[in-house]
mmCIF file of C-alpha atoms in Angstrom:
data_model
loop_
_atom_site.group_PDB
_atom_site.id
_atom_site.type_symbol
_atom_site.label_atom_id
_atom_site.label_comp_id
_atom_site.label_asym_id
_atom_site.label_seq_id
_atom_site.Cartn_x
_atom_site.Cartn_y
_atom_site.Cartn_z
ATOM 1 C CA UNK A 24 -115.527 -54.788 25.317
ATOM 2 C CA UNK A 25 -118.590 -54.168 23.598
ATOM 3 C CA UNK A 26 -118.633 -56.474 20.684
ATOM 4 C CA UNK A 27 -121.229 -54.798 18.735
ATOM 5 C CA UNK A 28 -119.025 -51.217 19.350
ATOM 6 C CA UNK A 29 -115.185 -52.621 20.520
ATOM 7 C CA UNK A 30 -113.597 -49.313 19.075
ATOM 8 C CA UNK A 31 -116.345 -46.831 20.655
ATOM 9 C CA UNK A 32 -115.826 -48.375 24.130
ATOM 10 C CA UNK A 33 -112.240 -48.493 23.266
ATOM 11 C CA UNK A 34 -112.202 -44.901 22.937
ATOM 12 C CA UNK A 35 -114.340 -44.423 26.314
ATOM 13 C CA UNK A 36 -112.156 -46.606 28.302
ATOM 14 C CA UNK A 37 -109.129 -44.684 27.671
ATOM 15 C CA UNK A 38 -110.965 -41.278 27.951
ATOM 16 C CA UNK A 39 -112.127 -42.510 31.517
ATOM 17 C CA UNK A 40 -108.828 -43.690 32.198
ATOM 18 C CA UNK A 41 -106.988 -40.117 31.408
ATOM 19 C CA UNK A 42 -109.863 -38.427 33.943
ATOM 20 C CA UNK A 43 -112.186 -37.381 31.148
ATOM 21 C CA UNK A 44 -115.698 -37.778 32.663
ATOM 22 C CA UNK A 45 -118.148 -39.289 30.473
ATOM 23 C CA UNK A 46 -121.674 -40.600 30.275
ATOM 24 C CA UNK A 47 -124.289 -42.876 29.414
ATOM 25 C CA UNK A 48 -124.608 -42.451 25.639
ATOM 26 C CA UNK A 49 -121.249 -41.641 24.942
ATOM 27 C CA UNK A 50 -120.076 -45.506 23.794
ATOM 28 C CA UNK A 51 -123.543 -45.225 21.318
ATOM 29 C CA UNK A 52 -122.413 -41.678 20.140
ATOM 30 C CA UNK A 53 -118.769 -42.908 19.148
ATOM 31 C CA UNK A 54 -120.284 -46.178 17.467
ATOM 32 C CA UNK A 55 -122.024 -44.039 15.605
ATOM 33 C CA UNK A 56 -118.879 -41.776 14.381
ATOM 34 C CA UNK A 57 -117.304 -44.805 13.782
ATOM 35 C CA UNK A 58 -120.029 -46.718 11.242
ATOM 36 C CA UNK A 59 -118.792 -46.918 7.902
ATOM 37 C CA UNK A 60 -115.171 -48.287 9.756
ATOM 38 C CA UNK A 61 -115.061 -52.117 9.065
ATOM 39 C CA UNK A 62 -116.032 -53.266 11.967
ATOM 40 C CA UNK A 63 -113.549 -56.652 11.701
ATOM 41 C CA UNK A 64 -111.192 -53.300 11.680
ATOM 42 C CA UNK A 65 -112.461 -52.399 14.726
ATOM 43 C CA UNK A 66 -112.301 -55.497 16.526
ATOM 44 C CA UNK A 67 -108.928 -55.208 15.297
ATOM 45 C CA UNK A 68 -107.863 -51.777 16.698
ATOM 46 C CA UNK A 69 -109.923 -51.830 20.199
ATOM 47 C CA UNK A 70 -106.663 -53.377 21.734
ATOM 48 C CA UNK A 71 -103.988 -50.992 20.647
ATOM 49 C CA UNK A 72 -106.129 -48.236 21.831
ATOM 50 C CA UNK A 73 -106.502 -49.424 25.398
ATOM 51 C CA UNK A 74 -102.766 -50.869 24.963
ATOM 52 C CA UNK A 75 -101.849 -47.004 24.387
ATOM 53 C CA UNK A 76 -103.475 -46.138 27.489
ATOM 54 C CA UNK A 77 -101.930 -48.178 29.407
ATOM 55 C CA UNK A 78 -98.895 -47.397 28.224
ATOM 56 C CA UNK A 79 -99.494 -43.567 29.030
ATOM 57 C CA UNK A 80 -100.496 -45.048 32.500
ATOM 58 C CA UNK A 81 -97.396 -46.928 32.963
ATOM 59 C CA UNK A 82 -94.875 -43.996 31.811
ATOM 60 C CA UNK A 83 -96.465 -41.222 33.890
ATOM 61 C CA UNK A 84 -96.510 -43.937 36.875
ATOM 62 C CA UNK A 85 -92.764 -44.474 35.620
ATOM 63 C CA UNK A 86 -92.088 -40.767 36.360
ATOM 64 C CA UNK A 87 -94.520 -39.366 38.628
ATOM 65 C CA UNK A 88 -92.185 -39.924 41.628
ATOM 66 C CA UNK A 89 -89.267 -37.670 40.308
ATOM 67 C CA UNK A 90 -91.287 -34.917 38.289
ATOM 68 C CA UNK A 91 -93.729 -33.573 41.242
ATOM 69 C CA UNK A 92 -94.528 -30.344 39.488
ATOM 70 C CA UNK A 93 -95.904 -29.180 35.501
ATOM 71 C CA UNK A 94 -92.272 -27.979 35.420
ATOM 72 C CA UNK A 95 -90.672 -30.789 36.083
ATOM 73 C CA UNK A 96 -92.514 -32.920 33.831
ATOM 74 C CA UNK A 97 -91.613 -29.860 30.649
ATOM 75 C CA UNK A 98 -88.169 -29.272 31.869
ATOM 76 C CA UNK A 99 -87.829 -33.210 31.554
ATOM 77 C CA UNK A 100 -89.537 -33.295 28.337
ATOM 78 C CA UNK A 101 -87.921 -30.246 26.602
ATOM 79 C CA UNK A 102 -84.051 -30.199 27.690
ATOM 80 C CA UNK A 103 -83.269 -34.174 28.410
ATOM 81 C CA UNK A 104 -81.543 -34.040 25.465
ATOM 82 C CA UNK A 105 -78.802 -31.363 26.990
ATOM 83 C CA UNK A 106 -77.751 -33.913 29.101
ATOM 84 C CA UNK A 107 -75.533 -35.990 25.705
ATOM 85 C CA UNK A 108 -75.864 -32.309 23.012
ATOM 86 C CA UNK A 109 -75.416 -29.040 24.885
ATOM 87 C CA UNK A 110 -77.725 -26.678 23.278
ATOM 88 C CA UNK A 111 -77.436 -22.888 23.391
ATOM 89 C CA UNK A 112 -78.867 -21.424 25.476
ATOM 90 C CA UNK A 113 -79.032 -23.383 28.483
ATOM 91 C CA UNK A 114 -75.395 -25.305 27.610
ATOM 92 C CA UNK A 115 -75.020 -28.573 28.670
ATOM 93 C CA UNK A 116 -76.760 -30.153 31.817
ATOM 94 C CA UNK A 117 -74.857 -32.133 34.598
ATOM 95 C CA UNK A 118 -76.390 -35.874 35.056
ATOM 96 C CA UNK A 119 -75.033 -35.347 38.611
ATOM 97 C CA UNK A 120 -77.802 -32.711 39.266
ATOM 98 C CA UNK A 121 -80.193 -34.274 41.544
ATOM 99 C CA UNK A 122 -83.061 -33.406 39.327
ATOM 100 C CA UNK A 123 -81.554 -35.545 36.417
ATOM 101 C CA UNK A 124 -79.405 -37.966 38.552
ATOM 102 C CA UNK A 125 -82.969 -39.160 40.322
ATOM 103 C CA UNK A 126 -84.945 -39.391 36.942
ATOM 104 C CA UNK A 127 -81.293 -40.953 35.585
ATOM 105 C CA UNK A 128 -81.109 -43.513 38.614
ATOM 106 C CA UNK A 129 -84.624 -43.913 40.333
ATOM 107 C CA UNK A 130 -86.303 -44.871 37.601
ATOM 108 C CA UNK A 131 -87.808 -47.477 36.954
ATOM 109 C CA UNK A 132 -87.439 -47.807 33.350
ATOM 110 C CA UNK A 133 -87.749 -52.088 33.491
ATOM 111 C CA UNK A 134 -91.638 -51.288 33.948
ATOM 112 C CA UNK A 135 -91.474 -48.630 30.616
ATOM 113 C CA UNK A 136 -89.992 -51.038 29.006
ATOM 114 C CA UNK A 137 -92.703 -53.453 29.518
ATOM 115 C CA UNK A 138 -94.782 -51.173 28.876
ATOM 116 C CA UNK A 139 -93.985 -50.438 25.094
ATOM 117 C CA UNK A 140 -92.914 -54.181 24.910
ATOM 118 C CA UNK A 141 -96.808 -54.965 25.688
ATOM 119 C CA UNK A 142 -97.578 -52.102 23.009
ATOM 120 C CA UNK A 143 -95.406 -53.280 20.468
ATOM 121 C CA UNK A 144 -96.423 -57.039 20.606
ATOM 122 C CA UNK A 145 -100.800 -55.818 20.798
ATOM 123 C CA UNK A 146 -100.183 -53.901 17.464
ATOM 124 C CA UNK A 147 -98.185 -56.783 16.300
ATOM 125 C CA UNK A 148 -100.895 -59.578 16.948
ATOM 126 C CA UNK A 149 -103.826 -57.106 15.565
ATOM 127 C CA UNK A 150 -102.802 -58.300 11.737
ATOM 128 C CA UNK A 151 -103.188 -55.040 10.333
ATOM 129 C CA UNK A 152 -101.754 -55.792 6.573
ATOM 130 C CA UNK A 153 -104.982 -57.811 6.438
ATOM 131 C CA UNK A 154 -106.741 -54.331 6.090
ATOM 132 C CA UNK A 155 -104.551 -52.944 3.337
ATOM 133 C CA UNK A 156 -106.162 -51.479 0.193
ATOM 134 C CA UNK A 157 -109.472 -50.863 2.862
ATOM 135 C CA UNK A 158 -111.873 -47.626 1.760
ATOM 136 C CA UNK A 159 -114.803 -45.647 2.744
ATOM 137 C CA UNK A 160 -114.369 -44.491 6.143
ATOM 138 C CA UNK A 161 -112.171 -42.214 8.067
ATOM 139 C CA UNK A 162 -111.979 -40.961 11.658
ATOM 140 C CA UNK A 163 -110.708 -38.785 14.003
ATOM 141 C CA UNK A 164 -110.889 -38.151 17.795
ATOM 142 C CA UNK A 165 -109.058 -36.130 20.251
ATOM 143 C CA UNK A 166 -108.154 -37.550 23.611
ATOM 144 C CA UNK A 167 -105.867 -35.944 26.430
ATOM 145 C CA UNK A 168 -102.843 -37.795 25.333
ATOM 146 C CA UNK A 169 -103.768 -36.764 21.342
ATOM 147 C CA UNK A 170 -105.429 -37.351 18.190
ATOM 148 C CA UNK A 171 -106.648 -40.696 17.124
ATOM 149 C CA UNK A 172 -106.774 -40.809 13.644
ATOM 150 C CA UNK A 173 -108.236 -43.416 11.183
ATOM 151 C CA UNK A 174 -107.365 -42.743 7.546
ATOM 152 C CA UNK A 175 -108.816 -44.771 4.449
ATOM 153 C CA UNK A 176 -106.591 -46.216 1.300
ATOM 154 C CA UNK A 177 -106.853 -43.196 -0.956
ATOM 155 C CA UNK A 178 -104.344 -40.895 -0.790
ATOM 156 C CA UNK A 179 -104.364 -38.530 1.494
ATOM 157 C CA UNK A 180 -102.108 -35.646 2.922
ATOM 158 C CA UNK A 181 -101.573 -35.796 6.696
ATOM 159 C CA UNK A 182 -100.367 -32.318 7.932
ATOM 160 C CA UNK A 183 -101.174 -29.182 9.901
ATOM 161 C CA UNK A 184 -104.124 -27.942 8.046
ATOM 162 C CA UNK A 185 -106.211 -30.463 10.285
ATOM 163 C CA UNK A 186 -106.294 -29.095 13.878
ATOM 164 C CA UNK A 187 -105.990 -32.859 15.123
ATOM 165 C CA UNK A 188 -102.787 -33.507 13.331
ATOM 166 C CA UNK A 189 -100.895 -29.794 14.406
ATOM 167 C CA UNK A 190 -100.558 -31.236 17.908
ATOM 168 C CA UNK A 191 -100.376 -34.253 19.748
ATOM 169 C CA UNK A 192 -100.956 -37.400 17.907
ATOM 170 C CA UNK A 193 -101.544 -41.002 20.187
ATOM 171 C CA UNK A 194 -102.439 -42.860 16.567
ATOM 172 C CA UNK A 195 -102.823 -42.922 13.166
ATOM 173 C CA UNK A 196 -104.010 -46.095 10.982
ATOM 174 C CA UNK A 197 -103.791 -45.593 7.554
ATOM 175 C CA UNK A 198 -104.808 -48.738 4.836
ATOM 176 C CA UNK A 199 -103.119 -47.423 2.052
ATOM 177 C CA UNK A 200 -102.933 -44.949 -0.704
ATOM 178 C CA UNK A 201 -100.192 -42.704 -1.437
ATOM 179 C CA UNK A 202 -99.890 -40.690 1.468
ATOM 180 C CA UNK A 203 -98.042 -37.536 2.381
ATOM 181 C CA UNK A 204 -97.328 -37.330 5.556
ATOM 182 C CA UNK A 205 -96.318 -33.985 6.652
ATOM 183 C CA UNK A 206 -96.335 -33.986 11.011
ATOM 184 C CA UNK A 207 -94.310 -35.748 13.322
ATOM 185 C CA UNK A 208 -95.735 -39.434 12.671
ATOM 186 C CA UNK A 209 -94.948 -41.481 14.980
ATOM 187 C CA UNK A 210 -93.108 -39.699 17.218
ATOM 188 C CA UNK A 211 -94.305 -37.750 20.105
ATOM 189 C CA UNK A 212 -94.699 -34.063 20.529
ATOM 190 C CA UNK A 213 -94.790 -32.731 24.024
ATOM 191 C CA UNK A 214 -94.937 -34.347 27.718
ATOM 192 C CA UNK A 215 -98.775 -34.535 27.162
ATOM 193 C CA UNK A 216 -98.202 -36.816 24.335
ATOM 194 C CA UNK A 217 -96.424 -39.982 25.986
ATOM 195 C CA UNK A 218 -97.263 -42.523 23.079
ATOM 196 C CA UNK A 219 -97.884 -42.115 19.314
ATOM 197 C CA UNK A 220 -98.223 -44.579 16.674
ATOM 198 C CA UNK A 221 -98.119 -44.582 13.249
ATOM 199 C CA UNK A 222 -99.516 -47.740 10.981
ATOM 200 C CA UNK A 223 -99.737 -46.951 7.501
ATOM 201 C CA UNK A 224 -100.703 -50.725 5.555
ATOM 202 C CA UNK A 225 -99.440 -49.539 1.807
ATOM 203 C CA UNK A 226 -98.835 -47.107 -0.838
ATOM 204 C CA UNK A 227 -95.753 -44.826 -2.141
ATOM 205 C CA UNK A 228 -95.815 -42.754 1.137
ATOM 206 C CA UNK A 229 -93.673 -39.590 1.409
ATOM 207 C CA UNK A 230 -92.710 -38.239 4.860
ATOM 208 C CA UNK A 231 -91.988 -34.216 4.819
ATOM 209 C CA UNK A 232 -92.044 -31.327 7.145
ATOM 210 C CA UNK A 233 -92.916 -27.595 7.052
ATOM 211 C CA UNK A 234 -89.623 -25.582 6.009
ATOM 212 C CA UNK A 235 -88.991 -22.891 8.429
ATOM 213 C CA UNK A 236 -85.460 -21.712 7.645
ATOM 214 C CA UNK A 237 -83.092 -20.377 10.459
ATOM 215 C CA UNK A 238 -79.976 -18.280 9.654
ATOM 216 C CA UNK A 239 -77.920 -21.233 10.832
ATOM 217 C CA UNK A 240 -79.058 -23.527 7.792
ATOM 218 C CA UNK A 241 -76.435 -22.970 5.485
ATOM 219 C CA UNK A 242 -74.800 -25.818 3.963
ATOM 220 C CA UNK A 243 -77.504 -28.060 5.831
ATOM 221 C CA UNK A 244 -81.106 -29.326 5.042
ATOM 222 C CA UNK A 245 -83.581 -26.337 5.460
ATOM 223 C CA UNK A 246 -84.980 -26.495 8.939
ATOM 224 C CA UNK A 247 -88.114 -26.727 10.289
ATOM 225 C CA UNK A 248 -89.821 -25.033 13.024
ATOM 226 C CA UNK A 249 -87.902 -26.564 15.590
ATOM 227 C CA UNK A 250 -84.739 -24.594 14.571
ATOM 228 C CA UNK A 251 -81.121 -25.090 14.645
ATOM 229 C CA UNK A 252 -79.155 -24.643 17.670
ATOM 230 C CA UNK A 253 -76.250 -21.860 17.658
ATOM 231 C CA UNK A 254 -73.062 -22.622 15.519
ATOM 232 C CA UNK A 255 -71.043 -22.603 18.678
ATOM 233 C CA UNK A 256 -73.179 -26.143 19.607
ATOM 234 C CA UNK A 257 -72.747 -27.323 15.963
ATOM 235 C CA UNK A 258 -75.701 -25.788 14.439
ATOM 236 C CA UNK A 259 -77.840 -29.121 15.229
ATOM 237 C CA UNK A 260 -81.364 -29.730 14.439
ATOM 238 C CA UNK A 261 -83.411 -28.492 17.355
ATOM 239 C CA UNK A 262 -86.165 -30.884 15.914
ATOM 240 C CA UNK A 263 -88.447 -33.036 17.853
#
């Protein structure tokens, strides 16, 4: 990497990686986005982002040989969880199906493992507390597998408002404050989002979601836009 722009070619690497096409300038143009960063904070984040992309890499090489087609990939995404909750409408789905038994069975999941294992122990080594309390910057990008996101120690309020955050999110960093946090952190949101991490270094944090009710709330938490599934199923949480 760079060393005078790690994050910047960070950010290019895994753009190239995910078939993005980009050019000369476009390391200088992202160093220049990222300038008031700390650029020990940098340093410190250029790993997890190419660690994220090659975790992406790993689970769509993972899959690839099972889910040939778009549909594939967003049935597999969308109605895996059928196969332990039957959900209305579809009911539930036989692991005996070829479709599921081959994703269930000729998989290799060792190498996703690995993958997120690799992930897990980059972010680890990084030190991030060290940056806790950290001000005066903040960033976003959007990539094919989502947002990058780079959020200072004053409190802010992480929802849909922000194009970036109502989708996909790959990662957030934030160094503190008293954050509300108001989107899926963490988790990902849709077979084009195959990682997403959330590091948030301090502060009284609250984690909340948009109320959408559905006439199958009562007696439960008020849903959100993922619905509830029909009473019949047990009226579950259709979130993701």
């Amino acid at each position: 990497l760079d060393s005078n722009a790690p994050l910047a070619t960070a950010l290019v690497r895994l753009l190239e990686q995910r078939g993005v096409t980009t050019a000369a300038g476009d390391v200088a143009a992202r160093a220049a986005m990222l300038a008031a960063v700390p650029h020990d904070l940098q340093v410190a984040l250029a790993p997890i982002v190419l660690a994220i992309g090659d975790a992406a890499a790993a689970r769509d090489s993972v899959f690839a040989p099972n889910l040939l087609t778009d549909r594939d990939w967003t049935w597999a995404y969308g109605y895996a969880p059928s196969l332990a909750i039957p959900i209305s409408p579809i009911g539930s789905l036989s692991p005996s199906d070829p479709f599921w038994r081959r994703i269930l069975h000729d998989t290799d999941y060792a190498a996703l493992y690995r993958a997120a294992v690799e992930l897990a122990s980059t972010v680890e080594a990084a030190d991030l507390h060290r940056f806790a309390g950290a001000t005066g910057f903040s960033f976003e990008i959007q990539t094919p597998i989502g947002a990058i996101v780079l959020g200072d120690a004053t409190a802010q309020v992480y929802d849909a408002t922000d194009p970036l955050l109502a989708g996909d999110v790959a990662l957030l960093v934030d160094t503190g404050g008293d954050d509300v946090y108001a989107i899926a952190a963490g988790a990902n949101t849709s077979q084009f989002n195959p990682v997403s991490v959330l590091v948030d270094l301090d502060g009284a944090d609250s984690y909340e979601y948009a109320v959408v009710a559905d006439p199958n709330d009562t007696g439960r938490l008020p849903s959100d836009g993922g619905g509830r599934a029909d009473p019949t199923f047990g009226a579950i949480s259709l979130s993701s």
